[in-house]
Amino acid sequence: MKVLGINAIYHDPAAALVVDGKVVAAAEEERFSRRKHGKRPLPWSAWELPELSAAWCLEHAGIRPEELDAVAYSFDPALMGTPEDSGLFDDGDTMRKRYAEMAPDFLAHALPGLDPAKVRFVKHHVAHAASAGKAAPQRDNAVLVLDGRGEAHSHLAGRYVDGQLEILAGQSLPHSLGLMYEELTDHLGFLRSSDEFKVMAMASYGKPRFLGELSELIRATGDGGFRTERIDFSEFAPRLGKDERWTEDHADLAASVQTRLEEVLVDLARWVHEQTGEKTLTMAGGTALNCVANTRILAESPFEQVWVQPAAGDAGTALGAALHVAAELGERTEPMPGAALGRGWSDDEIERRLQTAAVDYERPDDVAEAVAEVLADNGIVAWFQGRSEYGPRALGHRSLLAHPGFEANLERMNDVKGREQFRPVAPMVLLEKAPEIFGRGPIPSPYMLFVHDVAPEWKDRIPTVTHVDGTARIQTIDPETEPLVHRMISAFERRTGLPVVVNTSLNTAGRPMVDDPRDALECFGSAPVDLLAIGPFVVRRTRRTPRP
Ligand SMILES: [Fe+2]
């Protein structure tokens, strides 16, 4: 059975392919179109489809559109009411609904040969739920979808038993933790439904001194749902324009909303545990990318394990919708094998691209050793290996790497990427060494979705990746699943004594992550990076970049 999943309605358009119950491909449109987040979530862009990523998924598996058994579209227009029904009074919803209704015809046009009757609508939050509950390794689990909005809801609580979803609660709009956080993002001068992680980073600089005022305005209701009343954020700190300097008040506001969000999420997690008694909580929805909140949920709820879909934002609904429909068609679906579900390239393909670009390149005996040598000399490395990641984080396939032992490297990395100085960079650490360096958060942590405390004796040894509040958002590297990355960090450890490297996504500010070899060469050509490690090859910058 061949099911293509599609997310298109708001932002992060993406496609995913499930064949005989197995996830074989998933990719975000932005990696192909080179347009960050694929599109802005505006009503008149709701018709736009992830055409390039969908075509690639099919090509990757050698499937023609007419061979598909179903296309799963992660939004059901029949469940969407009028702008008044939702209480959001967003006139654009009329257009969104209409475009979603027409999606089968749009899809048949984009994928010639597809029968539009094969397109099935999947409730948005069921698609999110499946992206967590059906993609996680634990087959039975409780699930929370923590989103901005779907057709008429912003949240879902439920459980999966033997692959079947039982919905236990859903919060209807206009109450929405995701939309409330987006409002704050906009208030702080950042881009709504894109830059929420910057608010989370800013929160770590502030104190939650407005918590008392916010407690009534944002609260769990004890029945699995919650309330978010309208908040005039300017009562706490004035609205900021783009690139305007933020003050202590702004950081305190961010810290207060962040803390209140965490408290409400812990309440929701406790509720769904009470109802289900499950050991594992799975989560998806954009708010589940909030790694500070995820860590608190794990620490303060009774769940033993928390598994978060790495593509927790809307991109992940392409995968969830496909898994859900595959199960409806009678398949026993399997957990996702990892996040490396995007495009990959053979050594020959990469070499041909290097020859086309007419750059000098070498094939060292071991690319891991060549990279470790440059990193140990405090150089910066662009690392392009294997299939690209599904979801917003670089997980050792399209990464920018550096030495974690120099405080000045944080500013240097943010300069290379051309982004704000308060943004942290994260460590990749050898799995077996992680427990001695990082505490509190879960280990293993393969998808960078939790924060950990850096052990006091390690803070001075890895200052680049130790955030201002003493935490780090780690990725643990398992030698079984990431042998090459593990070998590279081990080679770095032999030279420096540090089983940790700095990892940030391979892109520059405002651009999507690098996906194909040409993107990698373009990024390497324009940013002060010492080495590009691409497949088994390396390209060296002839002039040494300045070392801090
Ligand atoms: Fe969503």
Coordinates of C-alpha atoms in Angstrom, one line a residue, residues 33-318:
S33 CA 12.2 25.7 -3.2
R34 CA 14.9 27.5 -1.0
R35 CA 12.1 29.6 0.5
K36 CA 12.2 29.6 4.4
H37 CA 9.1 27.7 5.7
G38 CA 8.0 27.1 2.2
K39 CA 5.5 30.0 2.3
R40 CA 3.9 32.5 4.7
P41 CA 0.8 31.1 6.3
L42 CA -1.5 33.6 4.5
P43 CA -5.0 32.6 3.3
W44 CA -4.2 33.2 -0.3
S45 CA -1.2 30.9 -0.2
A46 CA -3.3 28.0 1.2
W47 CA -3.6 26.4 -2.2
E48 CA 0.1 26.1 -2.7
L49 CA 1.3 22.5 -2.5
P50 CA 4.6 20.9 -1.7
E51 CA 5.0 20.0 -5.4
L52 CA 8.8 19.5 -5.4
S53 CA 9.0 17.5 -2.2
A54 CA 6.0 15.4 -3.2
A55 CA 7.5 14.7 -6.7
W56 CA 10.9 13.8 -5.0
C57 CA 9.2 11.4 -2.5
L58 CA 7.7 9.5 -5.4
E59 CA 10.8 9.5 -7.5
H60 CA 12.9 8.3 -4.5
A61 CA 10.6 5.2 -4.2
G62 CA 10.2 4.8 -8.0
I63 CA 6.4 5.3 -7.8
R64 CA 4.2 7.0 -10.3
P65 CA 1.3 9.1 -9.1
E66 CA -1.3 6.7 -10.6
E67 CA 0.2 3.9 -8.5
L68 CA -0.6 5.6 -5.2
D69 CA -3.3 4.0 -3.2
A70 CA -4.1 7.2 -1.3
V71 CA -3.0 10.8 -0.8
A72 CA -3.5 12.0 2.8
Y73 CA -4.1 15.7 3.1
S74 CA -3.5 16.9 6.7
F75 CA -6.6 19.2 7.0
D76 CA -10.3 18.5 6.7
P77 CA -12.2 21.5 5.4
A78 CA -15.5 19.9 6.4
L79 CA -14.6 20.5 10.1
M80 CA -13.8 24.1 9.6
G81 CA -16.6 26.6 10.6
T82 CA -17.0 30.2 9.7
P83 CA -14.6 32.9 11.0
E84 CA -17.3 33.6 13.7
D85 CA -17.6 30.0 14.7
S86 CA -13.9 29.7 15.7
G87 CA -14.0 33.0 17.6
L88 CA -10.9 34.1 15.7
F89 CA -12.8 36.3 13.3
D90 CA -10.2 35.6 10.6
D91 CA -11.9 36.3 7.3
G92 CA -9.1 34.4 5.5
D93 CA -10.6 31.2 6.9
T94 CA -13.3 31.3 4.2
M95 CA -10.6 31.2 1.5
R96 CA -8.6 28.5 3.4
K97 CA -11.6 26.3 3.6
R98 CA -12.4 26.7 -0.1
Y99 CA -8.8 26.0 -1.2
A100 CA -8.6 22.9 1.0
E101 CA -11.9 21.7 -0.5
M102 CA -10.2 22.0 -3.9
A103 CA -6.9 20.3 -2.9
P104 CA -7.8 17.0 -4.6
D105 CA -7.9 18.8 -8.0
F106 CA -4.8 20.9 -7.2
L107 CA -3.0 17.7 -6.3
A108 CA -4.1 15.9 -9.5
H109 CA -2.7 18.9 -11.4
A110 CA 0.6 18.9 -9.5
L111 CA 1.0 15.1 -9.8
P112 CA -0.2 14.2 -13.3
G113 CA -1.8 10.7 -13.3
L114 CA -3.2 11.0 -9.8
D115 CA -6.9 10.2 -9.4
P116 CA -8.3 13.1 -7.3
A117 CA -10.8 10.6 -5.7
K118 CA -7.8 9.0 -4.0
V119 CA -7.2 12.2 -1.9
R120 CA -8.5 11.8 1.7
F121 CA -8.8 14.6 4.2
V122 CA -7.3 13.9 7.7
K123 CA -8.2 16.0 10.7
H124 CA -5.2 18.3 11.3
H125 CA -4.7 17.3 14.9
V126 CA -5.2 13.6 14.1
A127 CA -2.4 14.0 11.6
H128 CA -0.2 15.7 14.3
A129 CA -1.2 13.0 16.8
A130 CA -0.2 10.2 14.4
S131 CA 3.1 11.9 13.7
A132 CA 3.9 11.4 17.4
G133 CA 1.9 8.3 18.5
K134 CA 2.4 6.2 15.4
A135 CA 6.0 7.3 14.6
A136 CA 7.3 6.8 18.2
P137 CA 9.1 3.5 19.0
Q138 CA 6.7 2.8 21.9
R139 CA 3.5 1.4 20.2
D140 CA 1.2 2.2 23.1
N141 CA 1.4 5.7 24.4
A142 CA -0.5 8.8 25.5
V143 CA -0.4 11.7 23.0
L144 CA -0.6 15.5 23.3
V145 CA -0.9 17.7 20.3
L146 CA 0.1 21.3 21.2
D147 CA -0.6 23.5 18.3
G148 CA -1.5 27.0 17.1
R149 CA -4.7 25.9 15.4
G150 CA -6.3 23.2 13.3
E151 CA -9.8 23.3 11.7
A152 CA -11.6 24.3 14.9
H153 CA -9.2 23.2 17.7
S154 CA -5.8 24.0 19.0
H155 CA -5.0 20.9 21.0
L156 CA -5.8 17.2 21.3
A157 CA -5.2 14.8 24.1
G158 CA -5.5 11.0 23.6
R159 CA -3.9 7.7 23.6
Y160 CA -2.8 5.0 21.1
V161 CA -3.5 1.4 21.9
D162 CA -2.2 -1.1 19.4
G163 CA -2.1 1.7 16.8
Q164 CA -5.6 3.0 17.3
L165 CA -6.2 6.5 18.4
E166 CA -8.7 7.3 21.2
I167 CA -9.3 11.0 21.5
L168 CA -9.9 12.0 25.2
A169 CA -10.0 15.8 25.0
G170 CA -9.6 18.7 22.5
Q171 CA -9.5 22.4 23.2
S172 CA -11.6 24.4 20.8
L173 CA -10.5 27.8 19.4
P174 CA -10.1 30.6 20.0
H175 CA -8.2 29.3 23.1
S176 CA -4.7 28.4 21.8
L177 CA -1.4 28.2 23.6
G178 CA 0.4 28.2 20.2
L179 CA -1.4 31.3 18.9
M180 CA -0.8 33.1 22.3
Y181 CA 2.9 32.4 21.9
E182 CA 2.8 33.6 18.3
E183 CA 1.2 36.8 19.5
L184 CA 4.1 37.3 21.9
T185 CA 6.6 36.5 19.2
D186 CA 5.0 39.3 17.0
H187 CA 4.9 41.7 20.0
L188 CA 8.7 41.2 20.6
G189 CA 9.5 42.2 17.0
F190 CA 10.1 38.7 15.6
L191 CA 8.4 36.9 12.8
R192 CA 5.1 35.2 13.9
S193 CA 4.9 31.5 13.4
S194 CA 8.5 31.3 12.5
D195 CA 10.7 32.8 15.3
E196 CA 9.0 31.4 18.4
F197 CA 12.3 29.7 19.4
K198 CA 13.9 33.2 19.7
V199 CA 11.3 34.0 22.4
M200 CA 12.3 30.9 24.2
A201 CA 15.9 31.9 24.0
M202 CA 15.1 35.4 25.2
A203 CA 13.2 34.0 28.1
S204 CA 16.4 32.6 29.6
Y205 CA 17.7 36.1 30.0
G206 CA 14.6 37.3 32.1
K207 CA 12.8 36.6 35.3
P208 CA 9.2 35.5 35.4
R209 CA 8.0 38.5 37.4
F210 CA 4.7 38.9 35.6
L211 CA 3.7 35.3 36.4
G212 CA 1.0 36.4 38.9
E213 CA -0.8 38.5 36.4
L214 CA -0.6 35.8 33.7
S215 CA -1.9 32.9 35.9
E216 CA -5.5 33.7 35.4
L217 CA -5.2 34.6 31.8
I218 CA -3.5 31.4 30.8
R219 CA -4.8 28.4 32.8
A220 CA -5.6 24.7 32.6
T221 CA -9.3 23.9 33.3
G222 CA -8.9 20.5 34.9
D223 CA -10.8 18.6 32.2
G224 CA -7.9 18.2 29.7
G225 CA -8.4 21.7 28.2
F226 CA -7.3 25.2 29.0
R227 CA -8.1 28.9 28.6
T228 CA -6.0 31.6 26.9
E229 CA -7.7 35.0 27.4
R230 CA -6.7 37.9 25.3
I231 CA -3.6 39.5 26.7
D232 CA -2.5 43.1 26.1
F233 CA 1.3 42.4 26.2
S234 CA 2.0 46.1 26.0
E235 CA 0.9 46.4 29.6
F236 CA 4.1 44.5 30.5
A237 CA 6.6 45.7 27.9
P238 CA 6.1 48.0 24.8
R239 CA 5.8 46.4 21.4
L240 CA 9.1 46.1 19.6
G241 CA 9.8 46.7 15.9
K242 CA 12.0 44.5 13.8
D243 CA 15.6 44.6 15.1
E244 CA 14.7 47.0 17.8
R245 CA 16.7 46.5 21.1
W246 CA 14.9 44.6 23.8
T247 CA 15.1 45.6 27.5
E248 CA 14.8 43.8 30.8
D249 CA 11.0 44.2 30.6
H250 CA 10.9 42.3 27.3
A251 CA 13.1 39.5 28.6
D252 CA 10.9 39.3 31.8
L253 CA 7.8 39.2 29.8
A254 CA 9.2 36.3 27.6
A255 CA 10.3 34.5 30.8
S256 CA 6.8 35.0 32.4
V257 CA 4.9 33.7 29.4
Q258 CA 7.4 30.8 28.9
T259 CA 7.1 29.8 32.6
R260 CA 3.3 30.0 32.5
L261 CA 3.2 27.9 29.3
E262 CA 5.4 25.3 31.0
E263 CA 3.1 25.1 34.0
V264 CA 0.0 24.7 31.9
L265 CA 1.6 22.0 29.7
V266 CA 2.6 20.1 32.9
D267 CA -1.0 20.2 34.0
L268 CA -2.2 18.9 30.6
A269 CA 0.4 16.1 30.7
R270 CA -0.7 15.2 34.3
W271 CA -4.3 15.0 33.1
V272 CA -3.6 12.8 30.2
H273 CA -1.5 10.5 32.4
E274 CA -4.4 10.3 34.9
Q275 CA -6.7 9.2 32.1
T276 CA -4.4 6.7 30.5
G277 CA -1.8 5.5 33.0
E278 CA 0.6 5.1 30.1
K279 CA 4.4 5.1 30.6
T280 CA 5.2 7.1 27.5
L281 CA 3.9 10.5 26.4
T282 CA 4.3 11.4 22.7
M283 CA 3.9 14.9 21.5
A284 CA 3.6 17.0 18.3
G285 CA 2.4 20.4 17.2
G286 CA 4.6 23.5 17.0
T287 CA 4.5 24.1 20.7
A288 CA 6.2 20.7 21.2
L289 CA 9.3 22.2 19.7
N290 CA 9.7 24.2 23.0
C291 CA 12.5 22.1 24.4
V292 CA 12.5 23.9 27.8
A293 CA 8.8 23.0 28.3
N294 CA 9.5 19.5 27.1
T295 CA 12.1 19.0 29.8
R296 CA 9.8 20.3 32.5
I297 CA 7.0 17.9 31.3
L298 CA 9.4 15.0 31.6
A299 CA 10.6 16.1 35.0
E300 CA 7.3 17.1 36.6
S301 CA 4.7 14.8 35.0
P302 CA 4.4 11.1 36.0
F303 CA 5.4 9.9 32.5
E304 CA 8.6 7.8 32.4
Q305 CA 9.4 8.8 28.9
V306 CA 8.5 11.6 26.6
W307 CA 9.0 11.2 22.8
V308 CA 8.6 14.2 20.6
Q309 CA 8.2 14.1 16.8
P310 CA 11.3 15.9 15.4
A311 CA 9.2 17.6 12.8
A312 CA 6.7 18.6 15.5
G313 CA 5.5 21.7 13.5
D314 CA 3.1 21.4 10.6
A315 CA 5.6 19.7 8.3
G316 CA 5.2 16.6 10.5
T317 CA 1.5 16.4 9.6
A318 CA 2.5 15.1 6.2

